[in-house]
Amino acid sequence: MRKRILTGDRPTGKLHLGHYVGSLLNRTKLQDDYETYVLIADVQALTDNFNTPEKVRQNVLEVAMDNLSVGVDPNKSNIYIQSLIPEVAELTVFYSNLVTISRLQRNPTVKTEIAQKKALFGEDGGSVTYGFLGYPVSQAADITAFNADLVPVGEDQLPLIEQCREIVRKFNSLYGNVLKEPQALVGEVARLKGLDGNTKMGKSLGNAIYLSDTDDETYEKIRNAVTDPKKIRKDDPADPYICMVGYYHSIFSKPEYEQVCEECKAGKRGCVDCKKQLAKNINSELAQIREKRRYYEQHQSEVKDILAQGTKNARIITSQTLRNVKEAMKIDYFK
Ligand code: TRP
């Protein structure tokens, strides 16, 4: 039997380069060898966007199109919508007994998100709902509903996978060996920094280059990147290792990277040209993806069919898991 992958994203915005290097590339690479399920986590997105449901709804299709255009192949992988899998909601309720509130409050990902909210909206905006605090439990349900072996994610998700593993161990020790402990798999670039120098690219940080951006939008974002402040004139020597353009070259211009650094250090490379070169490389890496995305934008009913089929396939697995879980928990009445 082939091993299984479960991964996915919250539909709160379009996917960006951070998703691409952190997790999407792994999905496309591994879908030949693993039975792959990609969820669009609308229920999870609602935990902190419950007051803007139209935003979540709109982005379900955007995220589906992002996955398809990057090369998640509907003939190999199943893309599905989380809220259409009721088994996951049931598992979440059962697992919620196996996690303490203080453990959730100590989860580093949850902690960071709460701190970000407070920074954005003040102490009040940071007030935490039961649903939000509990989202790691529903993420554990997402993963274990498929008994997934591998979860390709960005580095920020690691504490959530660890939390899932703990729930699995707790469940198995109490009720018998039913669930599988998943492994996380982080992409080649664990965490892509923002061009503004932020430690992370993120839509809420306003520093993201989207897969769906145009060539010009991409160049415009690169043009504003943080560079070595000591470099004033075109032929001043500079330090490529403290420059965000240099950092992006190391990821998206690999064959040219050494030359970029040498020329930069020697003052033989102006920032304008250097940024143009980076934009050209990123745009050419994304050209095919963007072309495919335009196709799906014009064929949205095809995207909806893909989601419907993926969801149908997903439920075959999750309903079996739920049966096993209920049996183990001795709540399998009238069978
Ligand atoms: N938390 C992920 C994000 O913020 C989305 C997600 C939900 C997920 N359930 C998952 C990722 C299960 C991997 C596995 O994008």
CSV table of C-alpha atoms and ligand atoms in Angstrom, one decimal:
chain,number,residue,atom,x,y,z
A,1,MET,CA,0.0,0.0,0.0
A,2,ARG,CA,1.2,3.5,-0.8
A,3,LYS,CA,2.0,5.8,2.0
A,4,ARG,CA,-0.3,8.8,2.5
A,5,ILE,CA,0.3,12.6,2.5
A,6,LEU,CA,-2.1,15.0,4.1
A,7,THR,CA,-1.5,18.8,3.9
A,8,GLY,CA,-3.2,22.0,3.1
A,9,ASP,CA,-3.8,25.7,3.7
A,10,ARG,CA,-6.2,28.1,5.2
A,11,PRO,CA,-8.2,29.9,2.5
A,12,THR,CA,-7.6,33.4,3.8
A,13,GLY,CA,-5.7,34.7,0.8
A,14,LYS,CA,-3.9,33.7,-2.3
A,15,LEU,CA,-0.8,31.5,-1.9
A,16,HIS,CA,2.6,33.2,-2.2
A,17,LEU,CA,6.3,32.3,-2.7
A,18,GLY,CA,6.7,31.3,0.9
A,19,HIS,CA,4.0,28.6,0.5
A,20,TYR,CA,5.7,27.6,-2.8
A,21,VAL,CA,9.2,26.9,-1.5
A,22,GLY,CA,7.9,25.7,2.0
A,23,SER,CA,5.3,23.2,1.0
A,24,LEU,CA,3.8,23.4,-2.5
A,25,LEU,CA,6.9,22.2,-4.3
A,26,ASN,CA,7.1,19.1,-2.0
A,27,ARG,CA,3.4,18.3,-2.8
A,28,THR,CA,4.1,18.3,-6.5
A,29,LYS,CA,7.2,16.3,-6.2
A,30,LEU,CA,5.8,13.6,-3.9
A,31,GLN,CA,2.4,13.1,-5.4
A,32,ASP,CA,3.8,10.3,-7.7
A,33,ASP,CA,4.9,8.3,-4.7
A,34,TYR,CA,2.3,9.0,-2.1
A,35,GLU,CA,-1.5,8.9,-2.1
A,36,THR,CA,-2.0,12.6,-1.6
A,37,TYR,CA,-4.8,14.6,0.0
A,38,VAL,CA,-4.7,18.4,0.0
A,39,LEU,CA,-7.2,20.2,2.2
A,40,ILE,CA,-8.6,23.7,1.9
A,41,ALA,CA,-9.0,24.4,5.6
A,42,ASP,CA,-12.1,26.6,5.5
A,43,VAL,CA,-13.2,25.6,9.0
A,44,GLN,CA,-9.8,26.5,10.4
A,45,ALA,CA,-9.8,29.8,8.5
A,46,LEU,CA,-13.1,30.6,10.1
A,47,THR,CA,-11.6,30.3,13.6
A,48,ASP,CA,-10.1,33.7,13.2
A,49,ASN,CA,-12.2,35.0,10.3
A,50,PHE,CA,-15.7,34.0,11.5
A,51,ASN,CA,-16.8,37.6,11.1
A,52,THR,CA,-15.7,37.7,7.4
A,53,PRO,CA,-17.1,34.5,5.9
A,54,GLU,CA,-17.2,35.9,2.4
A,55,LYS,CA,-13.4,36.3,2.5
A,56,VAL,CA,-13.0,32.6,3.3
A,57,ARG,CA,-15.5,31.6,0.7
A,58,GLN,CA,-13.8,33.6,-2.0
A,59,ASN,CA,-10.4,32.2,-1.2
A,60,VAL,CA,-11.4,28.6,-1.4
A,61,LEU,CA,-11.3,28.7,-5.2
A,62,GLU,CA,-8.2,30.9,-5.2
A,63,VAL,CA,-6.3,28.4,-3.1
A,64,ALA,CA,-7.6,25.5,-5.2
A,65,MET,CA,-6.4,27.3,-8.4
A,66,ASP,CA,-3.0,28.1,-6.8
A,67,ASN,CA,-2.5,24.4,-6.0
A,68,LEU,CA,-3.6,23.3,-9.5
A,69,SER,CA,-1.5,25.8,-11.3
A,70,VAL,CA,1.6,24.9,-9.3
A,71,GLY,CA,1.1,21.3,-10.5
A,72,VAL,CA,-0.9,19.5,-7.9
A,73,ASP,CA,-2.4,17.1,-10.4
A,74,PRO,CA,-6.1,16.1,-9.9
A,75,ASN,CA,-5.4,12.8,-11.5
A,76,LYS,CA,-2.8,12.0,-8.8
A,77,SER,CA,-3.9,14.1,-5.8
A,78,ASN,CA,-7.2,14.8,-4.1
A,79,ILE,CA,-8.0,18.4,-3.3
A,80,TYR,CA,-10.9,18.7,-0.9
A,81,ILE,CA,-12.8,21.2,1.3
A,82,GLN,CA,-12.5,20.7,5.0
A,83,SER,CA,-16.1,21.7,6.0
A,84,LEU,CA,-17.5,19.0,3.7
A,85,ILE,CA,-15.9,16.3,5.8
A,86,PRO,CA,-18.1,15.9,8.8
A,87,GLU,CA,-16.0,13.1,10.2
A,88,VAL,CA,-13.3,15.6,10.9
A,89,ALA,CA,-15.6,17.7,13.1
A,90,GLU,CA,-16.6,14.6,15.0
A,91,LEU,CA,-13.0,13.5,15.6
A,92,THR,CA,-12.2,17.1,16.8
A,93,VAL,CA,-14.8,16.7,19.5
A,94,PHE,CA,-13.4,13.3,20.6
A,95,TYR,CA,-9.8,14.5,20.6
A,96,SER,CA,-10.7,17.7,22.6
A,97,ASN,CA,-10.7,15.6,25.8
A,98,LEU,CA,-7.1,14.5,25.2
A,99,VAL,CA,-5.6,18.0,25.3
A,100,THR,CA,-5.3,20.4,28.2
A,101,ILE,CA,-6.0,24.1,27.8
A,102,SER,CA,-2.6,25.0,29.1
A,103,ARG,CA,-0.9,22.8,26.5
A,104,LEU,CA,-2.8,24.6,23.7
A,105,GLN,CA,-1.9,28.0,25.2
A,106,ARG,CA,1.8,26.9,25.2
A,107,ASN,CA,1.7,25.8,21.5
A,108,PRO,CA,4.3,28.1,19.9
A,109,THR,CA,2.3,28.6,16.7
A,110,VAL,CA,-0.8,29.6,18.6
A,111,LYS,CA,1.2,31.9,20.8
A,112,THR,CA,2.8,33.7,17.9
A,113,GLU,CA,-0.6,34.1,16.2
A,114,ILE,CA,-2.1,35.5,19.4
A,115,ALA,CA,0.8,37.9,19.8
A,116,GLN,CA,0.4,39.1,16.1
A,117,LYS,CA,-3.3,39.7,16.7
A,118,LYS,CA,-2.6,41.8,19.7
A,119,ALA,CA,0.0,43.8,17.8
A,120,LEU,CA,-2.5,44.5,15.1
A,121,PHE,CA,-5.7,45.1,17.0
A,122,GLY,CA,-4.6,45.9,20.6
A,123,GLU,CA,-5.2,43.7,23.7
A,124,ASP,CA,-8.9,43.4,22.9
A,125,GLY,CA,-8.4,42.3,19.3
A,126,GLY,CA,-6.2,39.6,20.7
A,127,SER,CA,-9.0,38.1,22.7
A,128,VAL,CA,-9.0,34.4,22.0
A,129,THR,CA,-12.1,32.3,21.3
A,130,TYR,CA,-12.6,28.7,22.2
A,131,GLY,CA,-12.6,27.8,18.6
A,132,PHE,CA,-9.3,29.5,17.8
A,133,LEU,CA,-7.5,28.1,20.8
A,134,GLY,CA,-8.7,24.6,19.8
A,135,TYR,CA,-7.7,24.7,16.2
A,136,PRO,CA,-4.6,22.5,16.7
A,137,VAL,CA,-7.0,19.8,17.8
A,138,SER,CA,-9.0,20.1,14.6
A,139,GLN,CA,-5.7,20.1,12.7
A,140,ALA,CA,-4.9,16.8,14.4
A,141,ALA,CA,-8.3,15.5,13.2
A,142,ASP,CA,-7.4,16.6,9.7
A,143,ILE,CA,-4.3,14.6,9.7
A,144,THR,CA,-5.4,11.5,11.5
A,145,ALA,CA,-8.7,11.2,9.6
A,146,PHE,CA,-6.4,10.0,6.8
A,147,ASN,CA,-3.9,8.2,9.0
A,148,ALA,CA,-1.4,10.3,7.1
A,149,ASP,CA,2.3,9.2,7.1
A,150,LEU,CA,3.7,12.5,6.0
A,151,VAL,CA,2.7,16.2,6.3
A,152,PRO,CA,4.6,18.6,4.0
A,153,VAL,CA,4.4,22.0,5.7
A,154,GLY,CA,6.2,25.2,6.3
A,155,GLU,CA,8.4,25.5,9.4
A,156,ASP,CA,5.7,27.5,11.3
A,157,GLN,CA,3.5,24.5,11.3
A,158,LEU,CA,5.9,22.1,13.2
A,159,PRO,CA,4.4,22.7,16.7
A,160,LEU,CA,1.0,21.8,15.3
A,161,ILE,CA,2.3,18.5,13.9
A,162,GLU,CA,4.0,17.8,17.3
A,163,GLN,CA,0.6,18.5,19.0
A,164,CYS,CA,-1.0,16.0,16.6
A,165,ARG,CA,1.6,13.4,17.5
A,166,GLU,CA,0.9,13.9,21.2
A,167,ILE,CA,-2.9,13.4,20.6
A,168,VAL,CA,-2.2,10.3,18.7
A,169,ARG,CA,-0.1,8.8,21.4
A,170,LYS,CA,-2.6,9.7,24.1
A,171,PHE,CA,-5.5,8.2,22.0
A,172,ASN,CA,-3.6,5.0,21.3
A,173,SER,CA,-2.6,4.5,24.9
A,174,LEU,CA,-6.2,5.0,26.1
A,175,TYR,CA,-8.2,3.2,23.4
A,176,GLY,CA,-5.8,1.0,21.5
A,177,ASN,CA,-3.6,1.3,18.6
A,178,VAL,CA,-5.8,2.9,16.0
A,179,LEU,CA,-4.1,6.2,14.9
A,180,LYS,CA,-0.8,6.8,13.1
A,181,GLU,CA,1.8,9.3,14.3
A,182,PRO,CA,2.6,11.5,11.3
A,183,GLN,CA,6.0,12.9,10.3
A,184,ALA,CA,6.3,16.5,9.2
A,185,LEU,CA,8.3,17.4,6.1
A,186,VAL,CA,9.6,20.9,5.7
A,187,GLY,CA,10.5,22.3,2.2
A,188,GLU,CA,14.0,23.2,1.0
A,189,VAL,CA,13.6,26.7,2.3
A,190,ALA,CA,12.0,26.2,5.8
A,191,ARG,CA,10.9,29.8,6.2
A,192,LEU,CA,11.2,32.3,3.4
A,193,LYS,CA,12.0,35.8,4.8
A,194,GLY,CA,10.2,38.8,3.5
A,195,LEU,CA,11.8,41.3,1.0
A,196,ASP,CA,11.2,43.9,3.8
A,197,GLY,CA,13.6,42.0,6.0
A,198,ASN,CA,10.8,40.4,8.1
A,199,THR,CA,11.7,36.9,9.3
A,200,LYS,CA,8.7,35.6,7.4
A,201,MET,CA,6.8,36.2,4.2
A,202,GLY,CA,3.1,36.4,5.0
A,203,LYS,CA,-0.1,37.9,3.7
A,204,SER,CA,-0.9,39.5,7.0
A,205,LEU,CA,2.6,41.0,7.1
A,206,GLY,CA,1.9,42.7,3.7
A,207,ASN,CA,5.2,41.5,2.3
A,208,ALA,CA,4.1,38.7,0.1
A,209,ILE,CA,4.8,38.0,-3.6
A,210,TYR,CA,1.8,36.0,-4.8
A,211,LEU,CA,2.0,33.2,-7.3
A,212,SER,CA,-0.8,35.1,-9.1
A,213,ASP,CA,0.9,38.5,-9.2
A,214,THR,CA,1.8,39.9,-12.6
A,215,ASP,CA,5.4,40.2,-13.7
A,216,ASP,CA,5.2,44.0,-13.1
A,217,GLU,CA,3.7,43.6,-9.6
A,218,THR,CA,6.5,41.2,-8.8
A,219,TYR,CA,9.2,43.6,-10.0
A,220,GLU,CA,7.5,46.5,-8.1
A,221,LYS,CA,7.8,44.5,-4.8
A,222,ILE,CA,11.4,43.6,-5.5
A,223,ARG,CA,12.2,47.2,-6.3
A,224,ASN,CA,11.2,48.1,-2.7
A,225,ALA,CA,13.3,45.4,-1.1
A,226,VAL,CA,15.6,46.2,1.8
A,227,THR,CA,19.3,46.4,0.7
A,228,ASP,CA,22.6,47.2,2.3
A,229,PRO,CA,22.0,50.7,3.7
A,230,LYS,CA,25.7,51.6,3.3
A,231,LYS,CA,25.4,51.3,-0.5
A,232,ILE,CA,24.4,54.8,-1.7
A,233,ARG,CA,25.8,54.9,-5.2
A,234,LYS,CA,25.6,52.3,-8.0
A,235,ASP,CA,29.3,51.4,-7.8
A,236,ASP,CA,29.7,51.4,-4.0
A,237,PRO,CA,30.8,47.9,-2.8
A,238,ALA,CA,28.1,46.3,-0.6
A,239,ASP,CA,27.4,43.2,1.5
A,240,PRO,CA,25.1,40.8,-0.3
A,241,TYR,CA,24.6,38.8,2.8
A,242,ILE,CA,22.6,41.5,4.6
A,243,CYS,CA,20.6,42.4,1.5
A,244,MET,CA,17.2,40.9,0.9
A,245,VAL,CA,17.8,40.9,-2.8
A,246,GLY,CA,20.9,38.9,-2.2
A,247,TYR,CA,19.0,36.5,0.0
A,248,TYR,CA,16.4,36.0,-2.7
A,249,HIS,CA,19.1,35.5,-5.4
A,250,SER,CA,20.4,32.6,-3.2
A,251,ILE,CA,17.1,30.9,-3.6
A,252,PHE,CA,15.8,31.9,-7.0
A,253,SER,CA,19.0,32.5,-8.9
A,254,LYS,CA,21.1,29.6,-7.8
A,255,PRO,CA,23.3,29.3,-10.9
A,256,GLU,CA,24.2,33.0,-10.8
A,257,TYR,CA,24.4,33.4,-7.1
A,258,GLU,CA,28.2,33.3,-6.7
A,259,GLN,CA,28.7,35.8,-9.4
A,260,VAL,CA,26.0,38.1,-7.9
A,261,CYS,CA,27.9,38.1,-4.6
A,262,GLU,CA,31.3,38.7,-6.1
A,263,GLU,CA,30.1,41.6,-8.2
A,264,CYS,CA,28.1,43.1,-5.3
A,265,LYS,CA,31.1,43.0,-3.0
A,266,ALA,CA,33.4,44.5,-5.7
A,267,GLY,CA,31.0,47.4,-6.4
A,268,LYS,CA,30.5,46.1,-9.9
A,269,ARG,CA,26.7,45.7,-9.6
A,270,GLY,CA,24.1,48.3,-9.3
A,271,CYS,CA,21.0,47.6,-7.2
A,272,VAL,CA,18.6,48.5,-10.0
A,273,ASP,CA,20.1,45.9,-12.4
A,274,CYS,CA,20.4,43.4,-9.6
A,275,LYS,CA,16.7,43.7,-8.7
A,276,LYS,CA,15.7,43.4,-12.4
A,277,GLN,CA,17.7,40.2,-12.7
A,278,LEU,CA,16.0,38.8,-9.6
A,279,ALA,CA,12.5,39.7,-10.9
A,280,LYS,CA,13.3,38.2,-14.3
A,281,ASN,CA,14.4,34.9,-12.6
A,282,ILE,CA,11.3,34.7,-10.3
A,283,ASN,CA,9.0,35.7,-13.1
A,284,SER,CA,10.4,33.0,-15.4
A,285,GLU,CA,10.1,30.4,-12.7
A,286,LEU,CA,6.4,31.4,-12.2
A,287,ALA,CA,5.6,31.9,-15.9
A,288,GLN,CA,4.1,28.5,-16.5
A,289,ILE,CA,2.3,28.5,-13.2
A,290,ARG,CA,0.7,31.9,-14.0
A,291,GLU,CA,-0.3,30.7,-17.4
A,292,LYS,CA,-2.0,27.6,-16.0
A,293,ARG,CA,-3.7,29.8,-13.4
A,294,ARG,CA,-5.2,31.9,-16.2
A,295,TYR,CA,-6.6,28.7,-17.7
A,296,TYR,CA,-8.3,27.7,-14.4
A,297,GLU,CA,-9.6,31.3,-13.8
A,298,GLN,CA,-11.4,30.9,-17.1
A,299,HIS,CA,-12.6,27.3,-16.3
A,300,GLN,CA,-13.9,27.6,-12.7
A,301,SER,CA,-16.5,25.0,-13.1
A,302,GLU,CA,-13.7,22.5,-13.8
A,303,VAL,CA,-12.1,23.6,-10.5
A,304,LYS,CA,-15.4,23.0,-8.7
A,305,ASP,CA,-15.7,19.5,-10.2
A,306,ILE,CA,-12.1,18.7,-9.1
A,307,LEU,CA,-13.0,19.8,-5.5
A,308,ALA,CA,-16.2,17.8,-5.5
A,309,GLN,CA,-14.4,14.6,-6.7
A,310,GLY,CA,-11.5,15.1,-4.3
A,311,THR,CA,-14.0,15.5,-1.4
A,312,LYS,CA,-15.8,12.4,-2.4
A,313,ASN,CA,-12.6,10.4,-2.5
A,314,ALA,CA,-11.5,11.9,0.9
A,315,ARG,CA,-14.7,10.8,2.6
A,316,ILE,CA,-14.1,7.2,1.7
A,317,ILE,CA,-11.0,7.2,3.9
A,318,THR,CA,-12.3,9.5,6.7
A,319,SER,CA,-15.5,7.5,7.3
A,320,GLN,CA,-13.5,4.3,7.7
A,321,THR,CA,-11.2,6.1,10.2
A,322,LEU,CA,-14.3,7.4,12.1
A,323,ARG,CA,-15.7,3.8,12.3
A,324,ASN,CA,-12.4,2.6,13.8
A,325,VAL,CA,-12.2,5.4,16.3
A,326,LYS,CA,-15.8,4.9,17.5
A,327,GLU,CA,-15.2,1.2,17.9
A,328,ALA,CA,-12.1,1.9,19.9
A,329,MET,CA,-13.9,4.4,22.1
A,330,LYS,CA,-16.8,2.0,22.6
A,331,ILE,CA,-19.4,4.3,21.1
A,332,ASP,CA,-20.2,2.1,18.1
A,333,TYR,CA,-23.8,1.4,19.0
A,334,PHE,CA,-26.3,-0.6,16.8
A,335,LYS,CA,-23.7,-1.7,14.3
B,1,TRP,N1,-2.6,25.3,9.6
B,1,TRP,C1,-2.4,25.3,8.1
B,1,TRP,C2,-2.2,26.7,7.6
B,1,TRP,O1,-2.3,27.6,8.4
B,1,TRP,C3,-3.6,24.6,7.4
B,1,TRP,C4,-3.9,23.2,7.8
B,1,TRP,C5,-5.1,22.8,8.3
B,1,TRP,C6,-3.1,22.1,7.7
B,1,TRP,N2,-5.1,21.5,8.6
B,1,TRP,C7,-3.9,21.0,8.2
B,1,TRP,C8,-1.8,21.8,7.2
B,1,TRP,C9,-3.3,19.7,8.3
B,1,TRP,C10,-1.3,20.5,7.3
B,1,TRP,C11,-2.0,19.5,7.8
B,1,TRP,O2,-2.1,26.9,6.5
